[in-house]
Amino acid sequence: MEILERISEQMALSPHPLFAITMAAVPCPDTPVILTLHWHGFIREKIAPLEEAEVVRYTPIPSSALQINDRWTQLRDLEEAALEAAWELGAWDLARAERPSCTRPGADSREALECLQAFGAFPYGIHGMEMVVSEAPDADELVGLAARRGYLMWMFRPVHGGIWKEVAEDATLNPDGTREPPCPVEPLPVTGERAKRTVYRFGQPLSAV
């Protein structure tokens, strides 16, 4: 899985720093994976298209949702790719969420919204602007499958290329906020339990050195 490579490509194209990165997948081999980059920054909306015009509103930069079509056979393949990306980009930790079907009897309505968000299918915008710019042609099919079968989501906050570099107090980081590969942390098996959350910690406080 070329997760790190795709993230690096998007970072090189964007002038904005990253706030967080998420990856979502359904537990079915060889299905596409949705990688979402959450940018930090605002669009300045003016009353007129002039440099001196007054700014009337600041709107968050839309996130970027990308479809990854690399083949995979086990969830461990995805977990290793997510771990490696989070490790090399200097994240303090990586969190994995196991989410059940949101169409099961008794499911909370917010679970359906969270499922849409995980796959870059945000159902509404702010002030008429999209919250996510999606390049994921199979997102609707993935959301339908995730709603029935459940899904997994991985999330981390990168120091390299992100907003966290100035506040990162992590003894494991290089000066540019990266870490040397490979990631030393081994994936843990998916349990299949409802709403299970697993956190892999990479960072070490400077005070502990």
mmCIF file of C-alpha atoms in Angstrom:
data_model
loop_
_atom_site.group_PDB
_atom_site.id
_atom_site.type_symbol
_atom_site.label_atom_id
_atom_site.label_comp_id
_atom_site.label_asym_id
_atom_site.label_seq_id
_atom_site.Cartn_x
_atom_site.Cartn_y
_atom_site.Cartn_z
ATOM 1 C CA MET A 1 0.000 0.000 0.000
ATOM 2 C CA GLU A 2 1.493 3.307 -1.121
ATOM 3 C CA ILE A 3 -0.143 5.381 1.604
ATOM 4 C CA LEU A 4 2.953 7.366 2.559
ATOM 5 C CA GLU A 5 3.751 8.111 -1.083
ATOM 6 C CA ARG A 6 0.252 9.451 -1.765
ATOM 7 C CA ILE A 7 0.362 11.639 1.341
ATOM 8 C CA SER A 8 3.750 13.025 0.329
ATOM 9 C CA GLU A 9 2.448 13.836 -3.163
ATOM 10 C CA GLN A 10 -0.480 15.802 -1.758
ATOM 11 C CA MET A 11 1.728 17.631 0.754
ATOM 12 C CA ALA A 12 4.015 18.735 -2.084
ATOM 13 C CA LEU A 13 1.037 20.167 -3.997
ATOM 14 C CA SER A 14 -0.627 22.031 -1.132
ATOM 15 C CA PRO A 15 0.572 25.291 0.471
ATOM 16 C CA HIS A 16 -1.332 24.453 3.657
ATOM 17 C CA PRO A 17 -0.133 22.405 6.654
ATOM 18 C CA LEU A 18 -1.944 19.265 7.734
ATOM 19 C CA PHE A 19 -4.060 18.952 10.853
ATOM 20 C CA ALA A 20 -4.750 15.212 10.649
ATOM 21 C CA ILE A 21 -4.893 12.236 8.296
ATOM 22 C CA THR A 22 -7.518 9.500 8.274
ATOM 23 C CA MET A 23 -7.821 6.259 6.340
ATOM 24 C CA ALA A 24 -11.006 4.201 6.066
ATOM 25 C CA ALA A 25 -11.636 0.704 4.716
ATOM 26 C CA VAL A 26 -14.283 -1.990 4.771
ATOM 27 C CA PRO A 27 -13.180 -5.474 5.951
ATOM 28 C CA CYS A 28 -13.338 -6.977 2.452
ATOM 29 C CA PRO A 29 -10.087 -7.801 0.575
ATOM 30 C CA ASP A 30 -9.165 -5.776 -2.518
ATOM 31 C CA THR A 31 -11.763 -3.068 -1.939
ATOM 32 C CA PRO A 32 -10.610 0.549 -2.349
ATOM 33 C CA VAL A 33 -9.336 2.503 0.644
ATOM 34 C CA ILE A 34 -10.236 6.155 1.243
ATOM 35 C CA LEU A 35 -7.406 8.406 2.430
ATOM 36 C CA THR A 36 -8.472 11.833 3.708
ATOM 37 C CA LEU A 37 -6.056 14.694 4.380
ATOM 38 C CA HIS A 38 -7.429 17.341 6.725
ATOM 39 C CA TRP A 39 -5.756 20.696 6.027
ATOM 40 C CA HIS A 40 -5.328 23.604 8.406
ATOM 41 C CA GLY A 41 -6.154 26.989 6.962
ATOM 42 C CA PHE A 42 -8.952 29.291 5.890
ATOM 43 C CA ILE A 43 -10.316 30.760 2.678
ATOM 44 C CA ARG A 44 -10.832 34.519 2.973
ATOM 45 C CA GLU A 45 -14.171 35.467 1.455
ATOM 46 C CA LYS A 46 -14.429 39.124 0.439
ATOM 47 C CA ILE A 47 -17.323 41.390 -0.495
ATOM 48 C CA ALA A 48 -15.581 42.038 -3.843
ATOM 49 C CA PRO A 49 -12.707 40.402 -5.807
ATOM 50 C CA LEU A 50 -10.293 43.202 -4.913
ATOM 51 C CA GLU A 51 -7.093 43.123 -2.854
ATOM 52 C CA GLU A 52 -8.275 45.975 -0.648
ATOM 53 C CA ALA A 53 -11.791 44.581 -0.216
ATOM 54 C CA GLU A 54 -13.000 43.732 3.293
ATOM 55 C CA VAL A 55 -12.939 40.088 4.399
ATOM 56 C CA VAL A 56 -16.448 39.102 5.405
ATOM 57 C CA ARG A 57 -15.888 35.467 6.322
ATOM 58 C CA TYR A 58 -13.200 32.846 6.897
ATOM 59 C CA THR A 59 -14.112 29.361 5.656
ATOM 60 C CA PRO A 60 -12.037 26.262 6.500
ATOM 61 C CA ILE A 61 -9.944 24.750 3.710
ATOM 62 C CA PRO A 62 -11.757 21.613 2.452
ATOM 63 C CA SER A 63 -10.240 18.247 3.249
ATOM 64 C CA SER A 64 -8.929 16.096 0.383
ATOM 65 C CA ALA A 65 -10.348 12.577 0.008
ATOM 66 C CA LEU A 66 -8.420 10.212 -2.262
ATOM 67 C CA GLN A 67 -9.268 6.696 -3.380
ATOM 68 C CA ILE A 68 -6.427 4.166 -3.117
ATOM 69 C CA ASN A 69 -6.910 1.136 -5.373
ATOM 70 C CA ASP A 70 -3.836 -0.881 -4.339
ATOM 71 C CA ARG A 71 -4.570 -4.573 -3.876
ATOM 72 C CA TRP A 72 -4.570 -6.050 -0.375
ATOM 73 C CA THR A 73 -5.584 -9.403 1.095
ATOM 74 C CA GLN A 74 -5.467 -8.899 4.870
ATOM 75 C CA LEU A 75 -6.332 -6.039 7.190
ATOM 76 C CA ARG A 76 -2.792 -6.379 8.480
ATOM 77 C CA ASP A 77 -1.618 -5.003 5.101
ATOM 78 C CA LEU A 78 -3.562 -1.801 5.705
ATOM 79 C CA GLU A 79 -2.475 -1.581 9.315
ATOM 80 C CA GLU A 80 1.202 -1.857 8.384
ATOM 81 C CA ALA A 81 0.841 0.889 5.759
ATOM 82 C CA ALA A 82 -0.923 3.184 8.239
ATOM 83 C CA LEU A 83 1.666 2.493 10.945
ATOM 84 C CA GLU A 84 4.551 3.212 8.587
ATOM 85 C CA ALA A 85 3.027 6.493 7.367
ATOM 86 C CA ALA A 86 2.255 7.692 10.896
ATOM 87 C CA TRP A 87 5.707 6.689 12.138
ATOM 88 C CA GLU A 88 7.703 8.326 9.338
ATOM 89 C CA LEU A 89 5.617 11.523 9.421
ATOM 90 C CA GLY A 90 6.319 11.932 13.120
ATOM 91 C CA ALA A 91 2.876 11.346 14.632
ATOM 92 C CA TRP A 92 2.735 10.936 18.407
ATOM 93 C CA ASP A 93 0.405 7.960 17.966
ATOM 94 C CA LEU A 94 -1.923 6.149 15.579
ATOM 95 C CA ALA A 95 -5.501 5.315 16.568
ATOM 96 C CA ARG A 96 -7.502 2.516 14.965
ATOM 97 C CA ALA A 97 -11.287 2.473 15.339
ATOM 98 C CA GLU A 98 -13.360 -0.626 14.585
ATOM 99 C CA ARG A 99 -16.888 0.483 13.739
ATOM 100 C CA PRO A 100 -19.907 -1.859 13.419
ATOM 101 C CA SER A 101 -22.717 -1.626 10.887
ATOM 102 C CA CYS A 102 -24.643 1.635 11.282
ATOM 103 C CA THR A 103 -27.824 0.014 9.899
ATOM 104 C CA ARG A 104 -28.086 -2.526 12.723
ATOM 105 C CA PRO A 105 -31.139 -2.278 15.015
ATOM 106 C CA GLY A 106 -30.590 0.299 17.751
ATOM 107 C CA ALA A 107 -27.693 2.104 16.037
ATOM 108 C CA ASP A 108 -27.390 5.789 16.914
ATOM 109 C CA SER A 109 -28.105 8.214 14.048
ATOM 110 C CA ARG A 110 -24.680 9.850 14.489
ATOM 111 C CA GLU A 111 -23.035 6.581 13.411
ATOM 112 C CA ALA A 112 -24.421 7.034 9.887
ATOM 113 C CA LEU A 113 -22.907 10.535 9.727
ATOM 114 C CA GLU A 114 -19.557 9.256 11.011
ATOM 115 C CA CYS A 115 -19.579 6.558 8.335
ATOM 116 C CA LEU A 116 -20.137 9.160 5.604
ATOM 117 C CA GLN A 117 -17.358 11.347 6.986
ATOM 118 C CA ALA A 118 -14.912 8.430 7.188
ATOM 119 C CA PHE A 119 -15.244 7.794 3.449
ATOM 120 C CA GLY A 120 -15.070 11.437 2.393
ATOM 121 C CA ALA A 121 -18.802 11.732 1.686
ATOM 122 C CA PHE A 122 -19.578 14.698 3.931
ATOM 123 C CA PRO A 123 -23.328 15.337 3.495
ATOM 124 C CA TYR A 124 -23.302 19.134 3.801
ATOM 125 C CA GLY A 125 -21.051 22.185 3.560
ATOM 126 C CA ILE A 126 -20.488 25.484 5.311
ATOM 127 C CA HIS A 127 -21.794 28.690 3.718
ATOM 128 C CA GLY A 128 -22.384 26.773 0.500
ATOM 129 C CA MET A 129 -18.800 25.451 0.304
ATOM 130 C CA GLU A 130 -17.808 21.788 0.324
ATOM 131 C CA MET A 131 -16.154 20.374 3.437
ATOM 132 C CA VAL A 132 -14.362 17.701 1.416
ATOM 133 C CA VAL A 133 -12.981 17.731 -2.117
ATOM 134 C CA SER A 134 -13.287 14.089 -3.116
ATOM 135 C CA GLU A 135 -11.437 12.113 -5.777
ATOM 136 C CA ALA A 136 -13.123 8.860 -4.784
ATOM 137 C CA PRO A 137 -15.391 7.508 -7.546
ATOM 138 C CA ASP A 138 -16.385 4.439 -5.513
ATOM 139 C CA ALA A 139 -17.166 6.288 -2.268
ATOM 140 C CA ASP A 140 -20.928 5.742 -2.454
ATOM 141 C CA GLU A 141 -20.507 1.979 -2.914
ATOM 142 C CA LEU A 142 -18.008 1.840 -0.069
ATOM 143 C CA VAL A 143 -20.348 3.755 2.244
ATOM 144 C CA GLY A 144 -23.164 1.326 1.428
ATOM 145 C CA LEU A 145 -20.914 -1.656 2.125
ATOM 146 C CA ALA A 146 -19.563 -0.104 5.342
ATOM 147 C CA ALA A 147 -23.089 0.619 6.525
ATOM 148 C CA ARG A 148 -23.892 -3.091 6.236
ATOM 149 C CA ARG A 149 -20.576 -4.737 7.156
ATOM 150 C CA GLY A 150 -18.898 -2.175 9.402
ATOM 151 C CA TYR A 151 -15.550 -0.539 8.706
ATOM 152 C CA LEU A 152 -12.172 0.417 10.150
ATOM 153 C CA MET A 153 -10.632 3.862 10.378
ATOM 154 C CA TRP A 154 -7.082 4.916 11.217
ATOM 155 C CA MET A 155 -6.202 8.451 12.329
ATOM 156 C CA PHE A 156 -2.970 10.283 13.121
ATOM 157 C CA ARG A 157 -1.644 13.838 13.347
ATOM 158 C CA PRO A 158 1.607 14.313 11.405
ATOM 159 C CA VAL A 159 4.368 16.517 12.772
ATOM 160 C CA HIS A 160 6.252 16.659 9.463
ATOM 161 C CA GLY A 161 4.156 18.819 7.141
ATOM 162 C CA GLY A 162 1.651 19.521 9.899
ATOM 163 C CA ILE A 163 0.769 22.228 12.391
ATOM 164 C CA TRP A 164 2.215 20.269 15.312
ATOM 165 C CA LYS A 165 5.924 20.792 14.665
ATOM 166 C CA GLU A 166 6.252 23.895 16.848
ATOM 167 C CA VAL A 167 4.639 22.206 19.842
ATOM 168 C CA ALA A 168 6.060 18.697 19.416
ATOM 169 C CA GLU A 169 8.208 17.699 22.385
ATOM 170 C CA ASP A 170 9.097 14.231 21.216
ATOM 171 C CA ALA A 171 12.543 12.719 21.719
ATOM 172 C CA THR A 172 12.086 10.266 18.835
ATOM 173 C CA LEU A 173 11.831 12.919 16.090
ATOM 174 C CA ASN A 174 14.402 14.219 13.634
ATOM 175 C CA PRO A 175 14.738 18.031 13.380
ATOM 176 C CA ASP A 176 12.301 18.114 10.437
ATOM 177 C CA GLY A 177 9.648 16.157 12.356
ATOM 178 C CA THR A 178 10.238 12.816 10.631
ATOM 179 C CA ARG A 179 11.425 9.420 11.911
ATOM 180 C CA GLU A 180 13.686 6.922 10.216
ATOM 181 C CA PRO A 181 12.000 3.816 8.776
ATOM 182 C CA PRO A 182 11.017 1.138 9.401
ATOM 183 C CA CYS A 183 8.289 1.465 12.016
ATOM 184 C CA PRO A 184 9.209 -0.788 14.974
ATOM 185 C CA VAL A 185 5.593 -1.310 16.094
ATOM 186 C CA GLU A 186 3.825 -4.532 15.097
ATOM 187 C CA PRO A 187 0.113 -4.492 14.114
ATOM 188 C CA LEU A 188 -2.366 -5.947 16.570
ATOM 189 C CA PRO A 189 -5.145 -8.229 15.270
ATOM 190 C CA VAL A 190 -8.608 -6.810 14.646
ATOM 191 C CA THR A 191 -10.930 -8.125 17.330
ATOM 192 C CA GLY A 192 -14.279 -7.659 15.628
ATOM 193 C CA GLU A 193 -15.674 -6.176 18.833
ATOM 194 C CA ARG A 194 -18.099 -3.302 18.580
ATOM 195 C CA ALA A 195 -16.702 0.208 18.754
ATOM 196 C CA LYS A 196 -13.247 -1.084 19.618
ATOM 197 C CA ARG A 197 -10.427 1.488 19.737
ATOM 198 C CA THR A 198 -6.725 0.639 19.614
ATOM 199 C CA VAL A 199 -3.969 3.221 20.066
ATOM 200 C CA TYR A 200 -0.340 2.692 19.040
ATOM 201 C CA ARG A 201 1.960 5.157 20.770
ATOM 202 C CA PHE A 202 5.238 6.138 19.099
ATOM 203 C CA GLY A 203 6.325 9.305 20.881
ATOM 204 C CA GLN A 204 8.551 9.728 23.915
ATOM 205 C CA PRO A 205 8.528 12.956 25.953
ATOM 206 C CA LEU A 206 11.773 14.916 26.017
ATOM 207 C CA SER A 207 11.525 15.018 29.794
ATOM 208 C CA ALA A 208 11.785 11.234 29.897
ATOM 209 C CA VAL A 209 15.152 11.184 28.128
#
